[in-house]
Coordinates of C-alpha atoms and ligand atoms in Angstrom, one line a residue:
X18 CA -2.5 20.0 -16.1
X19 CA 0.8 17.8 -16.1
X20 CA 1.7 16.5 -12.4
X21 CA 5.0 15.2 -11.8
X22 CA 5.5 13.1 -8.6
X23 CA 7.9 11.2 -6.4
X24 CA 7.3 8.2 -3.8
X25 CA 10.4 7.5 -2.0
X26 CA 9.6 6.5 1.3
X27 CA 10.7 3.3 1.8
X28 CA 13.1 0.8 -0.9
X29 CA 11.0 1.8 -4.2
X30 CA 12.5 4.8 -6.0
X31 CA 9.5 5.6 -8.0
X32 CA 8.7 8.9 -10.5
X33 CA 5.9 9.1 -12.6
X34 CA 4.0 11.7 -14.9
X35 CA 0.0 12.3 -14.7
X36 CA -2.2 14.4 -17.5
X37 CA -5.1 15.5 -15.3
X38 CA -6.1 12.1 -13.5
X39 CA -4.4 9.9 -16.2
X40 CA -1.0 8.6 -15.6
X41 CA 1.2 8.8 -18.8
X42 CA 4.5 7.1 -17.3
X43 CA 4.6 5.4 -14.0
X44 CA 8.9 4.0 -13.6
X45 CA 9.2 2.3 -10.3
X46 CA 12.6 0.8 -9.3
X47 CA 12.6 -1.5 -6.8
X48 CA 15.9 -2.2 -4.3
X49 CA 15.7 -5.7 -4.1
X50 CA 19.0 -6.3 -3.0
X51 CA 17.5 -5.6 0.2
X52 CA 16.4 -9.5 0.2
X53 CA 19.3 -10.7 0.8
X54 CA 19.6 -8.7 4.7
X55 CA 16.2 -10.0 5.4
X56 CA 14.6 -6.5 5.3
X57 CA 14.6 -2.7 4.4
X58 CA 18.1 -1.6 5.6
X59 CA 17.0 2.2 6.0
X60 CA 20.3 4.3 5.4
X61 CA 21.2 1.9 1.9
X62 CA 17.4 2.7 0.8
X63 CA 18.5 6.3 1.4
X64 CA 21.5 6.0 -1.1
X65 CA 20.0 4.4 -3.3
X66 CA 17.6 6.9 -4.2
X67 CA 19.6 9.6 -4.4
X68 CA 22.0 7.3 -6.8
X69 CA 18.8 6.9 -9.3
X70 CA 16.1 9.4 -9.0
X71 CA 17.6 11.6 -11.3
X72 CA 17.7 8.9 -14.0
X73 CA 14.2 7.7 -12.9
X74 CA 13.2 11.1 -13.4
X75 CA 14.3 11.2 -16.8
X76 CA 12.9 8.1 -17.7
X77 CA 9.2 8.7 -16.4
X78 CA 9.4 12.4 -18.2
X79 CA 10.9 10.6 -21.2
X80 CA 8.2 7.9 -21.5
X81 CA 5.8 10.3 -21.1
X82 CA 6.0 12.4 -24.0
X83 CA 6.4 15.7 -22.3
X84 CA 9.3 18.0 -20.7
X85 CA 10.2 19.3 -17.7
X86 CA 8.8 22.3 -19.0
X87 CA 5.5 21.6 -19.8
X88 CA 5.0 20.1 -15.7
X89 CA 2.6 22.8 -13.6
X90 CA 2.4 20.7 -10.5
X91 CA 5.5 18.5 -8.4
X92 CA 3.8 16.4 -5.5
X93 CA 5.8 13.9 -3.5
X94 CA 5.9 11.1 -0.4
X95 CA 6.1 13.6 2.6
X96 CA 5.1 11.3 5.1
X97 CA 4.9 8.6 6.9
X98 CA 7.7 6.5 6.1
X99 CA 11.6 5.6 6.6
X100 CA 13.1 9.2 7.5
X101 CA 16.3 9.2 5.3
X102 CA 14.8 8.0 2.4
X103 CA 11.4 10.5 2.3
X104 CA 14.5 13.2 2.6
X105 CA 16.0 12.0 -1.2
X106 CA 12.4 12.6 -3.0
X107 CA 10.8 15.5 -0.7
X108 CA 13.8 17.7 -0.9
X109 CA 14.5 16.5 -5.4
X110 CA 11.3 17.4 -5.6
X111 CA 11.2 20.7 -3.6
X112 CA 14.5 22.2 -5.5
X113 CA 12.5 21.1 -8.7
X114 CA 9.6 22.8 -8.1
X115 CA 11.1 26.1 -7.2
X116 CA 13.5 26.2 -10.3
X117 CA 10.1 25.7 -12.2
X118 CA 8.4 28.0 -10.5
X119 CA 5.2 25.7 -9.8
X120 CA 3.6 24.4 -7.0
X121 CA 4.7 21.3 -4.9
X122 CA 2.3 19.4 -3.0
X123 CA 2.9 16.9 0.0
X124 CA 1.5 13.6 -0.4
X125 CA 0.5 11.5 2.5
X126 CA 2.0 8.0 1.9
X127 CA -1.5 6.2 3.5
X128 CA -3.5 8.9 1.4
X129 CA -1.9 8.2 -2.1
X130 CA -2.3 4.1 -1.4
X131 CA -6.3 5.4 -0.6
X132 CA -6.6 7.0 -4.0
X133 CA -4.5 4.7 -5.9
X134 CA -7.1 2.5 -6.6
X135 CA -8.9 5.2 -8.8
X136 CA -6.4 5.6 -11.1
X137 CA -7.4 4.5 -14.6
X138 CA -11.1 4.4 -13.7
X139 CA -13.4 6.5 -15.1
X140 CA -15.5 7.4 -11.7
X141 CA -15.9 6.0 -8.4
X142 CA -18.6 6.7 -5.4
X143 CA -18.1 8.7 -1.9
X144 CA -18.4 7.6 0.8
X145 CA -16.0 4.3 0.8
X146 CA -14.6 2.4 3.3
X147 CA -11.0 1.9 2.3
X148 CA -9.1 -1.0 3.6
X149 CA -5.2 -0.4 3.0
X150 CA -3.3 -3.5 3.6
X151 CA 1.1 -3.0 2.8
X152 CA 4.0 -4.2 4.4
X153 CA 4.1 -1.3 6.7
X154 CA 0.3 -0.2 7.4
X155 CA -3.4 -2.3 7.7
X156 CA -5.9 0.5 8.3
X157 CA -10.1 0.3 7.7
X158 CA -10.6 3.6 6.7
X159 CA -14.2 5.4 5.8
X160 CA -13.9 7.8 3.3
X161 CA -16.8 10.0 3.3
X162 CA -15.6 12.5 0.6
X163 CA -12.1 14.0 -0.7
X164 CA -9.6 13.7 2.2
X165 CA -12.3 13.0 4.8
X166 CA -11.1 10.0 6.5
X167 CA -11.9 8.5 9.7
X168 CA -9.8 5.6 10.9
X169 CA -12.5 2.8 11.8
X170 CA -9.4 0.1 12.4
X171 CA -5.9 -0.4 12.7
X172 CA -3.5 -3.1 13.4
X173 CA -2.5 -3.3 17.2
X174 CA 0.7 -5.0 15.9
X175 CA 2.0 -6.2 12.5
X176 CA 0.4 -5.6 9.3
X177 CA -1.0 -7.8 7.5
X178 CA 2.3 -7.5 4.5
X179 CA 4.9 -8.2 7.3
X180 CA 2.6 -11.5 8.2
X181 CA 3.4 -12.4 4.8
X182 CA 7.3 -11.1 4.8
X183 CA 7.7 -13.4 8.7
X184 CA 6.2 -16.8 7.5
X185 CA 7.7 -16.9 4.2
X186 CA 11.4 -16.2 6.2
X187 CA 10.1 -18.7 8.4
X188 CA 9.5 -21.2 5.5
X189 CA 12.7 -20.2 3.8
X190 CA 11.1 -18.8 0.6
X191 CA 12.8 -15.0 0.4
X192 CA 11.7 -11.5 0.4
X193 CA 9.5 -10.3 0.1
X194 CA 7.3 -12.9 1.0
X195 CA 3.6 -11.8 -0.2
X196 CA 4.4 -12.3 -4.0
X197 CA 6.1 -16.0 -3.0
X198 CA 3.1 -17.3 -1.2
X199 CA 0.9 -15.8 -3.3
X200 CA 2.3 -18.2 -6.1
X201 CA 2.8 -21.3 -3.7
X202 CA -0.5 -21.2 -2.0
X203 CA -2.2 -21.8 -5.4
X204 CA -0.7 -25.5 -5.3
X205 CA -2.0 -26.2 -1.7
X206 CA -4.6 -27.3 0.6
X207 CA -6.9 -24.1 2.3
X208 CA -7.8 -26.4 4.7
X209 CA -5.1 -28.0 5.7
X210 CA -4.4 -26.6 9.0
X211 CA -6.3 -23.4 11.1
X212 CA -4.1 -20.9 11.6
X213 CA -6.1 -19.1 14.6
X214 CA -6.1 -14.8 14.1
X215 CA -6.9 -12.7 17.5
X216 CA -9.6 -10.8 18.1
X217 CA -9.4 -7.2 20.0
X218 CA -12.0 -7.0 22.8
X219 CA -15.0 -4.3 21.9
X220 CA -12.8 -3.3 19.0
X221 CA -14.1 -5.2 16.0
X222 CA -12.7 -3.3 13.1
X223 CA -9.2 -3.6 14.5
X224 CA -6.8 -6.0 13.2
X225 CA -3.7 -8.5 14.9
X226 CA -1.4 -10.1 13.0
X227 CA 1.5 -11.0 15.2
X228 CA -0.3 -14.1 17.2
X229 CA -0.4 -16.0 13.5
X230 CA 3.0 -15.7 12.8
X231 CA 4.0 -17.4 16.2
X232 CA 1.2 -20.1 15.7
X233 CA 3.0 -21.0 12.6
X234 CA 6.2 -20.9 14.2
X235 CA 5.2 -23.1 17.0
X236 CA 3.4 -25.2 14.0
X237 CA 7.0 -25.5 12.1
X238 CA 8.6 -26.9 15.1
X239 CA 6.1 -29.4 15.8
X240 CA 6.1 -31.1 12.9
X241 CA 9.5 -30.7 12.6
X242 CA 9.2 -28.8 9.3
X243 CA 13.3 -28.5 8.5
X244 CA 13.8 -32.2 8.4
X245 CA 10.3 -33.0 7.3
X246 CA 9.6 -30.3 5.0
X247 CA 8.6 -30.9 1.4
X248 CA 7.0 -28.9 -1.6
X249 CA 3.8 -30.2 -0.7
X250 CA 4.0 -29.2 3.2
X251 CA 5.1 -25.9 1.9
X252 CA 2.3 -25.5 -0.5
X253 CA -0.2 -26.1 2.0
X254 CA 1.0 -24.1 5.1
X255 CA 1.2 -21.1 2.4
X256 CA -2.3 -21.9 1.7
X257 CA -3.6 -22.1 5.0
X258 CA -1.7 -19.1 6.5
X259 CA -3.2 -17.0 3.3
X260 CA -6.9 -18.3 3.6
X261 CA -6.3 -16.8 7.7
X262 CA -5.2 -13.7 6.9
X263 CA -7.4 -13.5 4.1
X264 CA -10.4 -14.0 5.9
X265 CA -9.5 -11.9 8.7
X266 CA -9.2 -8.5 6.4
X267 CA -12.3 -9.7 4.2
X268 CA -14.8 -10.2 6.9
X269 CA -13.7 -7.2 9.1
X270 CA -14.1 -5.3 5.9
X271 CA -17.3 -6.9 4.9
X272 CA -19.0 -5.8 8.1
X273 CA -17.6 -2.7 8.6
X274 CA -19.1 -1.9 5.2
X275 CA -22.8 -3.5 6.6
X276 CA -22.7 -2.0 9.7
X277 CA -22.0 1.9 7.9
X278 CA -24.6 0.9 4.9
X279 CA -21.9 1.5 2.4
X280 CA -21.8 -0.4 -0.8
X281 CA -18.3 1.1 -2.2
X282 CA -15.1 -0.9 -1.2
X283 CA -11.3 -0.2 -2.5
X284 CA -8.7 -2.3 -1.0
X285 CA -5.1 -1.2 -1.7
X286 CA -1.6 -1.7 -0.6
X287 CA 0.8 -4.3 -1.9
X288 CA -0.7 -6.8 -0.3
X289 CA -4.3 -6.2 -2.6
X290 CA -2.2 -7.7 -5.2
X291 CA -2.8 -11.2 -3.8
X292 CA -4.8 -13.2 -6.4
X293 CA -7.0 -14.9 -3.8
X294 CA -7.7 -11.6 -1.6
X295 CA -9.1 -10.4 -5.1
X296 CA -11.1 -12.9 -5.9
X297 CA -12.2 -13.0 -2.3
X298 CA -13.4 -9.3 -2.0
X299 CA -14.5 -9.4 -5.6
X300 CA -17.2 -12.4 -4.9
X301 CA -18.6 -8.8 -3.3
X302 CA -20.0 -7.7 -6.7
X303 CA -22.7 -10.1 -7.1
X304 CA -23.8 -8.7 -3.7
X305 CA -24.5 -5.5 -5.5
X306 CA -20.9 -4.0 -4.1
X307 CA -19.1 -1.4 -6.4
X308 CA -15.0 -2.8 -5.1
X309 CA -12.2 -1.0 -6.3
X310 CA -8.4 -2.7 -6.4
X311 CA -5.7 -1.0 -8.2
X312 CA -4.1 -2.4 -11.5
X313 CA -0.7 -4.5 -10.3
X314 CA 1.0 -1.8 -11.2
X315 CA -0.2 0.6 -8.3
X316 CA -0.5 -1.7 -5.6
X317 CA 3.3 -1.7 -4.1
X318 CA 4.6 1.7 -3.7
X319 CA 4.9 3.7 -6.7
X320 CA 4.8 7.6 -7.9
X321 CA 1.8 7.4 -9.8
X322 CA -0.6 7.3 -6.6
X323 CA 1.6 10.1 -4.9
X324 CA 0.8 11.7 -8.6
X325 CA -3.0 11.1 -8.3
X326 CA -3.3 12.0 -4.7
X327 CA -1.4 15.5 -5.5
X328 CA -3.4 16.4 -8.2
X329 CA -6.7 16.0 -6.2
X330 CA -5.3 17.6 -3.8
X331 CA -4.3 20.4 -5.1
X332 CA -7.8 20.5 -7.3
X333 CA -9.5 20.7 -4.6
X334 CA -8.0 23.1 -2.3
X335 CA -9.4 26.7 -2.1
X336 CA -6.2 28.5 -1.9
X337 CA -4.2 27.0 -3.8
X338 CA -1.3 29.7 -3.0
X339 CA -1.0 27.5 0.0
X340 CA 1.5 25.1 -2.1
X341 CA 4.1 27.3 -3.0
X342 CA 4.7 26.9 1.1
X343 CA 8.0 25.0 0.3
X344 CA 8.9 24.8 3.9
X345 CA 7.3 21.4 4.3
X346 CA 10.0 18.9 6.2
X347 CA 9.8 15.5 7.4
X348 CA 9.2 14.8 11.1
X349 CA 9.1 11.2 12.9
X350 CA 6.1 10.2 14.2
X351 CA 4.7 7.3 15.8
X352 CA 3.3 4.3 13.3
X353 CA -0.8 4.2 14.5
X354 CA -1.4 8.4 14.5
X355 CA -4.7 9.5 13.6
X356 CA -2.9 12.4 11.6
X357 CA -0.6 10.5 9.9
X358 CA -3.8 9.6 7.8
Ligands
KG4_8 O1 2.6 -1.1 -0.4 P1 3.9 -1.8 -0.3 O2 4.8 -1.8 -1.5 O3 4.9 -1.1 0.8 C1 4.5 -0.5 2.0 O4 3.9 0.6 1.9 O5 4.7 -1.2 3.0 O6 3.7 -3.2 0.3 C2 4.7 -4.2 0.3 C3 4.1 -5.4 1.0 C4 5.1 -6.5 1.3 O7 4.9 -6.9 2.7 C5 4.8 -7.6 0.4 O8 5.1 -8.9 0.9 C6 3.3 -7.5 0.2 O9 3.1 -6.1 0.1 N1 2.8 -8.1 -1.1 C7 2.0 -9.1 -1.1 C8 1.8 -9.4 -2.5 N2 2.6 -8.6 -3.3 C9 3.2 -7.7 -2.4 N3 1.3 -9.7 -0.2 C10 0.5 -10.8 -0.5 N4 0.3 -11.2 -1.8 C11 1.0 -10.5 -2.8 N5 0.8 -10.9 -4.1
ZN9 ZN1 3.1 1.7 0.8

């Protein structure tokens, strides 16, 4: 069974090609011109897309080994993300799939970040709590079986990636900021000041993320960090802000996964490519936890989650005459919606 699939949803045009659960091509292109206005700027994403997917396409069927014609499954970003740009690979992927004449499945954005830690491992466990953690979402999710999630946590306010994205523009360092401090905290001090993370009253697996970001803005002003700033100073407020926000997802995480009894944990989301997060939840193992992270190459947005999540998906639906329904559209929807998992 050859799945081809689309992610689109925000400023990665992505396409990749799966055999069964196996991805054969994955080709991500990322819009990072975006940097230099400080953000996503939606309708450019939008253009964007439709400028390359058509090439992407080429290149992930090309890599791949295989044809358009040997393909018996499209699946593709339906939801949630930036409106404009789900519209580029939903409706590609859509026209595809009809002048194929197979099935198209729509893929949850949250759902295919869930799953994407399973690709290119031979088997993994049910029930697991899943903490996603990207620029747009920080959930705590219990999985108990195929697409039966129940939200345990969310963020009241910014996730955990746009902590990350708001100090380093803070601190002068670019976009997007995860990868940057990622690299600079390794040179600094973990201890060298306490960033303090919030608490939600009687809601213990929920997460906040905006009070940090104004403690180290109020932190940058009193020690007068423009004019006394240095690579050192830099290092170590990277280090310190990470070792917060680290700890913050880790322990929530940790007791989440005590409190149900559950021994399987998968962390995902671009921000589960932070080394020290890794080695953090990965100290787990020698409690007798089983923790999944994707390989680099699935934790940002790319196809080949969309690709994994379609194909179970569609595997395990009972009718599966239900995907040639290509009357799927995008709607808007509020960011912290139960459905939107
Ligand atoms: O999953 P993703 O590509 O997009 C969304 O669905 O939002 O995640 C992008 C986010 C950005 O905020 C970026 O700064 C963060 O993931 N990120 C990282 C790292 N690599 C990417 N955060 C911390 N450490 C990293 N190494
Ligand atoms: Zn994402």
């Amino acid at each position: 069974m050859y799945t081809l699939a689309f992610e689109t949803s925000c400023d990665e045009t992505s396409v990749a090609v799966l055999k069964n659960d196996t991805v054969l091509s994955n080709i991500i292109l990322s819009q990072y011109f975006h940097s230099k206005f400080g953000g996503v700027v939606p309708e450019i994403a939008s253009r964007e897309h439709l400028k390359s997917i058509v090439e992407i396409t080429e290149k992930a069927l090309s890599d791949s080994g295989i044809t358009k014609n040997d393909i018996n499954l499209i699946a593709a970003t339906s939801k949630p993300g930036l409106i404009g740009a789900l519209l580029i690979g939903l409706n590609f992927a859509k026209s595809l799939a009809v002048s194929l004449k197979v099935p198209f499945v729509p893929v949850n954005h949250i759902q295919a970040h869930i799953y994407s830690s399973f690709i290119q491992k031979d088997k993994f466990d049910f029930p697991f709590i899943s903490l996603i953690v990207s620029g747009g979402h920080t959930l705590l999710i219990l999985v108990e079986d195929f697409f039966k999630h129940k939200l345990l946590g969310t963020t009241v306010d910014d996730a955990a990636g746009e902590a990350f994205d708001k100090v380093a523009k803070m601190l002068g360092l670019g976009y997007p900021g995860g990868p940057i401090i990622d690299e600079l905290a390794k040179k600094g001090n973990l201890d060298f000041h306490k960033f303090p993370l919030s608490h939600i009253k009687d809601k213990p697996f929920y997460f906040s993320f905006s009070g940090i970001k104004t403690s180290v803005l109020y932190f940058l002003k009193e020690i007068n960090y423009e004019v006394n700033k240095s690579e050192k100073l830099t290092f170590d407020i990277c280090a310190s802000f990470q070792k917060a926000i680290i700890e913050s997802l880790f322990f929530k995480t940790r007791n989440a996964a005590e409190q149900l009894e559950i021994k399987n944990i998968s962390v995902s989301g671009g921000v589960s490519a932070n080394s020290a997060l890794k080695e953090k939840f990965n100290e787990l193992i020698k409690k007798e936890y089983k923790i999944y992270i994707p390989e680099i190459n699935y934790t940002t947005d790319n196809a080949g989650m969309v690709g994994i999540t379609g194909y179970y998906k569609y595997m395990k639906s009972e009718d599966k005459m239900f995907f040639d329904d290509s009357s799927i559209n995008i709607k808007a929807m509020p960011r912290i919606n139960l459905n939107s998992i």
